[in-house]
Tab-separated table of C-alpha atoms and ligand atoms in Angstrom:
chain	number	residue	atom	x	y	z
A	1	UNK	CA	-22.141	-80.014	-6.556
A	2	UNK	CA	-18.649	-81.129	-5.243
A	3	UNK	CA	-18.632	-82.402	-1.404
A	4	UNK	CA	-14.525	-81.953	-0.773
A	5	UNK	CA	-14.390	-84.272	2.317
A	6	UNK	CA	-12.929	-87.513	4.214
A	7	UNK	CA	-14.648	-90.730	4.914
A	8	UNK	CA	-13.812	-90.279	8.584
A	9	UNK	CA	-15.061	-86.753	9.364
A	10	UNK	CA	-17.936	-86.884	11.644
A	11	UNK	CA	-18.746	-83.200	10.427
A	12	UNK	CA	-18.586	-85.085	7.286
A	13	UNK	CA	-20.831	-88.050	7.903
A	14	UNK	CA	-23.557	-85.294	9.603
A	15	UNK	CA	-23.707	-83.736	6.034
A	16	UNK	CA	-23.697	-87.372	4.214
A	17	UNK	CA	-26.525	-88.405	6.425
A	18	UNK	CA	-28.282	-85.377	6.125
A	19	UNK	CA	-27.764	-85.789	1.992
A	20	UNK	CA	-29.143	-89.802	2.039
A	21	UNK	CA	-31.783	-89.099	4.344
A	22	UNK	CA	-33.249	-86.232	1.844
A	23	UNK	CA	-32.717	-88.009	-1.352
A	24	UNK	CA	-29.719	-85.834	-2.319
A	25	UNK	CA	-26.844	-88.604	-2.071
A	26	UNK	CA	-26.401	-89.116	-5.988
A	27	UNK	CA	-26.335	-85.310	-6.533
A	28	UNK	CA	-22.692	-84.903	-4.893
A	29	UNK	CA	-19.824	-85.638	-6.392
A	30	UNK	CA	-17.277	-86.306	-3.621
A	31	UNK	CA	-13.296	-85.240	-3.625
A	32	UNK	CA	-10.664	-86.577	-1.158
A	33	UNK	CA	-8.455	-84.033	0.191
A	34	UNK	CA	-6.156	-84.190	3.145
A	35	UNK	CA	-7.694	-82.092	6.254
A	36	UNK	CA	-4.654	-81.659	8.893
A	37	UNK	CA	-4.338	-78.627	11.017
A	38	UNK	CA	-0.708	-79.215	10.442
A	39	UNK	CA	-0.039	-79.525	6.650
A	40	UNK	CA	-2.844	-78.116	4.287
A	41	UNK	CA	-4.018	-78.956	1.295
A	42	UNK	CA	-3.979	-76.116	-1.057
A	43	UNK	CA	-6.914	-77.862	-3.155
A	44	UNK	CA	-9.164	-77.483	0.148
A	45	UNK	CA	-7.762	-73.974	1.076
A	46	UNK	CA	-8.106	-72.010	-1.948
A	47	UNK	CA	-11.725	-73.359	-1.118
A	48	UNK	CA	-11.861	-72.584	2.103
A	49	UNK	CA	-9.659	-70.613	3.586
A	50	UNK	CA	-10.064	-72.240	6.971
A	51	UNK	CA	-8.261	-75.903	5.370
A	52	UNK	CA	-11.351	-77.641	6.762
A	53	UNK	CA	-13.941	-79.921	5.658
A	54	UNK	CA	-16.398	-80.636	4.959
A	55	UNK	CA	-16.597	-77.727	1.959
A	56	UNK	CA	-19.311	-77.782	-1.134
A	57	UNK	CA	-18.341	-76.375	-4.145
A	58	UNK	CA	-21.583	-75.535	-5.888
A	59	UNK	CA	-22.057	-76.067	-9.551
A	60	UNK	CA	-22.083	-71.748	-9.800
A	61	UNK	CA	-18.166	-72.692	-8.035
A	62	UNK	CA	-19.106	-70.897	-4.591
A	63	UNK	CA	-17.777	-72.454	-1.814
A	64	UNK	CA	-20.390	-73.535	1.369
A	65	UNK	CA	-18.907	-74.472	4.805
A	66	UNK	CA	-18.768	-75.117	7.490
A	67	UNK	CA	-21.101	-77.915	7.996
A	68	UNK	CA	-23.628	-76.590	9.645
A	69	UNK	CA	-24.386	-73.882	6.481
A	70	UNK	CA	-24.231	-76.797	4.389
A	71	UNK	CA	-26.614	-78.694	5.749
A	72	UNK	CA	-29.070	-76.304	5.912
A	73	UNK	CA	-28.407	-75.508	2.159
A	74	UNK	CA	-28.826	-79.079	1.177
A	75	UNK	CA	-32.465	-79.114	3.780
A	76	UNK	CA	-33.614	-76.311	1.274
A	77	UNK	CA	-32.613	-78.150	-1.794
A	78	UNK	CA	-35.644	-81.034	-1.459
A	79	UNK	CA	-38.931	-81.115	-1.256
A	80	UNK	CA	-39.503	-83.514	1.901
A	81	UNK	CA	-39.677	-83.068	5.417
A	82	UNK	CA	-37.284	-80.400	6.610
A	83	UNK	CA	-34.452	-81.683	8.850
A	84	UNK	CA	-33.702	-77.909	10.134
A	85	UNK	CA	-37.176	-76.198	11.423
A	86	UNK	CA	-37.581	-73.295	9.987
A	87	UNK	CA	-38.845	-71.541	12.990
A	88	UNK	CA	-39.990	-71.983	16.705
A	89	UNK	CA	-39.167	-73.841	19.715
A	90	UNK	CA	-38.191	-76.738	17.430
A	91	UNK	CA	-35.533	-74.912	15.600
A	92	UNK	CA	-33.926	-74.048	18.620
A	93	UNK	CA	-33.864	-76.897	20.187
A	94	UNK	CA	-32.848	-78.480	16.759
A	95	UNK	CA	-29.984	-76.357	16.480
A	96	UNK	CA	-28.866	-76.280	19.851
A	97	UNK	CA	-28.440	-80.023	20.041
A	98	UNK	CA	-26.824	-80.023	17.043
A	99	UNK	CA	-24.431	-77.730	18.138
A	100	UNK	CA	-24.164	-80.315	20.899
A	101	UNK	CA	-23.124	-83.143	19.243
A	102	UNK	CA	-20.849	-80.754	17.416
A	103	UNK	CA	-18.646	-79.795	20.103
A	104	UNK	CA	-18.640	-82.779	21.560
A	105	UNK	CA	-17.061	-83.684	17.965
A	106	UNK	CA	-14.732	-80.731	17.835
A	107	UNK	CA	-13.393	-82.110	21.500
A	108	UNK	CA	-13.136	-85.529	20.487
A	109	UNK	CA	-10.951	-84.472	17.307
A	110	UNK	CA	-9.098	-82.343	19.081
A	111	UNK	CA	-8.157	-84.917	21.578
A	112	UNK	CA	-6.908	-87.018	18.588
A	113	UNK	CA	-5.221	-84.258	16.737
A	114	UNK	CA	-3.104	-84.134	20.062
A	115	UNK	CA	-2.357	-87.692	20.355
A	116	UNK	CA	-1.516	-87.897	16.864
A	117	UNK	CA	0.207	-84.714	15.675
A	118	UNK	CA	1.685	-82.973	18.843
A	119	UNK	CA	5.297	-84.350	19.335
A	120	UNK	CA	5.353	-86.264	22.842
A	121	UNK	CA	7.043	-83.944	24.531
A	122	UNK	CA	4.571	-81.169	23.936
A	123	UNK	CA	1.317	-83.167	24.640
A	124	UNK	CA	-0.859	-81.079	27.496
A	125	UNK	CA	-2.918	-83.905	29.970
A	126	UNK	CA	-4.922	-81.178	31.363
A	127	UNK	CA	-6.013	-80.453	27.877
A	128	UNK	CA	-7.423	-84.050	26.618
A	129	UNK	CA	-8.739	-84.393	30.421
A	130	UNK	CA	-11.074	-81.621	30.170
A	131	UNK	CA	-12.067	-82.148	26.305
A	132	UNK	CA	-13.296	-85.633	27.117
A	133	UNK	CA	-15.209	-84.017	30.226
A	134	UNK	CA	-17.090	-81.919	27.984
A	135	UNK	CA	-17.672	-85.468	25.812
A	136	UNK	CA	-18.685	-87.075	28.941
A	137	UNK	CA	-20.922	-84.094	30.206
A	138	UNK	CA	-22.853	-84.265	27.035
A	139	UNK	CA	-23.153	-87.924	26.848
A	140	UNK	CA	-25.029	-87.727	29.907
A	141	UNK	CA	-27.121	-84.358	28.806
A	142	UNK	CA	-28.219	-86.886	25.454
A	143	UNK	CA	-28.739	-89.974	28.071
A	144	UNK	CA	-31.321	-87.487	29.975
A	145	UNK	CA	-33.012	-86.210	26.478
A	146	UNK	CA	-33.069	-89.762	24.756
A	147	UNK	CA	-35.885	-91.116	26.108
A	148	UNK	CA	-37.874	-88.340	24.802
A	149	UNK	CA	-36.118	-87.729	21.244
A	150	UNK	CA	-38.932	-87.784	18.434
A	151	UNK	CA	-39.250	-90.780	16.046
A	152	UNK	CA	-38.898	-88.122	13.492
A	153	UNK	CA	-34.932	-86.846	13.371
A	154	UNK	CA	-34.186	-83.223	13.142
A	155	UNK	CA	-30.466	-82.297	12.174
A	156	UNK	CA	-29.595	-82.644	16.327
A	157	UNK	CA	-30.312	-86.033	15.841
A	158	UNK	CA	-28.389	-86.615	12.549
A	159	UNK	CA	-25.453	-84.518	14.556
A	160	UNK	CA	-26.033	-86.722	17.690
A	161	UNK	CA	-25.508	-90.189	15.450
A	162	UNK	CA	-22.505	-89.161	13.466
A	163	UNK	CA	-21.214	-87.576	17.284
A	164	UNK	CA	-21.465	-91.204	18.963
A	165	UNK	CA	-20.461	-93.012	15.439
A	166	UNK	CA	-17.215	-91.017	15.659
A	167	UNK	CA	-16.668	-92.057	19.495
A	168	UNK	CA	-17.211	-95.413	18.276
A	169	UNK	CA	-14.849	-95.185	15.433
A	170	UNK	CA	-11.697	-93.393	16.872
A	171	UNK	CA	-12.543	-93.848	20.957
A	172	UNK	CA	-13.866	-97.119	21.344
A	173	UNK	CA	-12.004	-97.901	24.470
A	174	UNK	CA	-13.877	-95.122	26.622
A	175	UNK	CA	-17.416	-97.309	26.249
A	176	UNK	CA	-19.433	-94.536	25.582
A	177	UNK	CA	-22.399	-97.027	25.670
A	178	UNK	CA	-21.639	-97.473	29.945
A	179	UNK	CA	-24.460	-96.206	32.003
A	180	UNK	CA	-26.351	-94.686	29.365
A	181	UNK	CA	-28.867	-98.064	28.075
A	182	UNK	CA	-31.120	-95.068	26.452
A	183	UNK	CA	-29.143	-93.960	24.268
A	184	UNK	CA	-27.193	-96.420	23.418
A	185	UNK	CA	-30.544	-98.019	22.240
A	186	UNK	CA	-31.784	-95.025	20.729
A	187	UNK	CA	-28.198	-94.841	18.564
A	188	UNK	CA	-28.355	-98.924	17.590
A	189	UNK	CA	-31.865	-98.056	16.061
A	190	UNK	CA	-30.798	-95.038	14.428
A	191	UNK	CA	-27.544	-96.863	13.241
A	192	UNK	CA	-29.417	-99.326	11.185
A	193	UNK	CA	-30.911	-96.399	8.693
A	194	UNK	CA	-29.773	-97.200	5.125
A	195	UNK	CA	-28.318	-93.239	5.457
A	196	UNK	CA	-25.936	-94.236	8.436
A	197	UNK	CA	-25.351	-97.565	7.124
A	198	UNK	CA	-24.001	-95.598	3.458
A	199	UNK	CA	-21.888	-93.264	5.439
A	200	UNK	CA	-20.039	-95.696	8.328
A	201	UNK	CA	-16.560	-94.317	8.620
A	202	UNK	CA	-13.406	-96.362	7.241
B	301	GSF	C1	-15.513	-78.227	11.845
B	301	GSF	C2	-14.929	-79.112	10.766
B	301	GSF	C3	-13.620	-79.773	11.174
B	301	GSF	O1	-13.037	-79.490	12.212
B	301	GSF	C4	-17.728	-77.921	10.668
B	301	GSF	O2	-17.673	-78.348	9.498
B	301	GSF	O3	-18.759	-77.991	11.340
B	301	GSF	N1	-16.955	-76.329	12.324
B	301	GSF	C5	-16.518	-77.230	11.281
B	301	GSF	N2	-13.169	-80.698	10.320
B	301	GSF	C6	-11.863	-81.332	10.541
B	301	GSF	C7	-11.851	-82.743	9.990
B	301	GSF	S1	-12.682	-83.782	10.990
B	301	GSF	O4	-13.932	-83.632	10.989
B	301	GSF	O5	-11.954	-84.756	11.500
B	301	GSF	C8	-10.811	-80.561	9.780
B	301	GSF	O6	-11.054	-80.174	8.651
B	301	GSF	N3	-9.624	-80.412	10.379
B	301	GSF	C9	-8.544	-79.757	9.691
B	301	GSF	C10	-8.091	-78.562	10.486
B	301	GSF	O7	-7.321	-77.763	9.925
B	301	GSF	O8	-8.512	-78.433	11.662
């Protein structure tokens, strides 16, 4: 299978974690395409019609996005430890803090899509104020939960780490690390997994 992505995705790096922690790493092929909400790349949209990544194009050609389908594909694909419960209060929970760390992603690329693609004159303060809020809202939400987040990692926590290794990678200057000693030591433990360590952005 084909993983049609971009070294600095976090939505990316949540599915390359996901792929090394589970063995599945050698199994995708990768393909760099350009993702910009401004000029698409026809070999990602005639994939997915949306111009985002990350996409998989299975072997059968069927495209899988967006990347929280494909990472539940890829957790049925081996025979280990699931990363996505199946059922129960730790699905939920699973899934909910994955979509978490997910928005908090989708706000923090937004808030660089505007201070990279929109002209000057059309940027919108109120906007990037209130996206980082809801970054800064669920910082502190994680620093509260940290403490108690299982040695074992579910996909939240896989979607947490790639979350905080994007805020590292594209917002250092906003210290996410400030006030929350937790998680910031929960993240430099997770960081030094061979899976995060394979997938650092560039
Ligand atoms: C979000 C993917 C996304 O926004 C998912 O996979 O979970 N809900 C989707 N990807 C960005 C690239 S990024 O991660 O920096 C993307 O493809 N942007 C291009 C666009 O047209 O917005």
């Amino acid at each position: 299978m084909k993983l049609l992505f971009s070294p600095a995705s976090p939505f990316v790096r949540k599915v390359l974690v996901l792929a090394h922690e589970t063995g599945l790493g050698e199994r995708i092929d990768r393909e760099v395409v350009r993702a910009s909400p401004i000029d698409p790349d026809p070999r990602l949209t005639r994939r997915n019609p949306l111009g985002k990544i990350p996409c998989l194009v299975l072997d059968n050609g069927q495209a899988l996005y967006d990347s929280r389908v494909i990472c539940e594909y890829l957790d049925r694909l081996h025979g280990g430890r699931r990363f996505v419960p199946g059922d129960g209060q730790a699905r939920w929970a699973a899934l909910t803090r994955e979509a978490l760390a997910d928005g908090m992603m989708e706000a923090a690329v937004g808030v660089r899509y505007e201070e990279t693609l929109r002209p000057e004159e059309a940027r919108w303060e109120v906007w990037t104020t209130n996206q980082k809020l809801k970054i800064r809202d669920g910082l502190d939400w994680l620093e509260d939960e940290a403490a108690d987040f299982s040695a074992l990692p579910d996909i939240g926590h896989v979607a947490v780490a790639a979350a905080l290794g994007y805020l590292d990678f594209r917002f250092d200057a906003d210290g996410w690390r400030e006030g929350r000693p937790k998680l910031e030591a929960w993240f430099e433990a997770f960081s030094e997994r061979p899976s995060m360590r394979a997938t650092k952005p560039v």
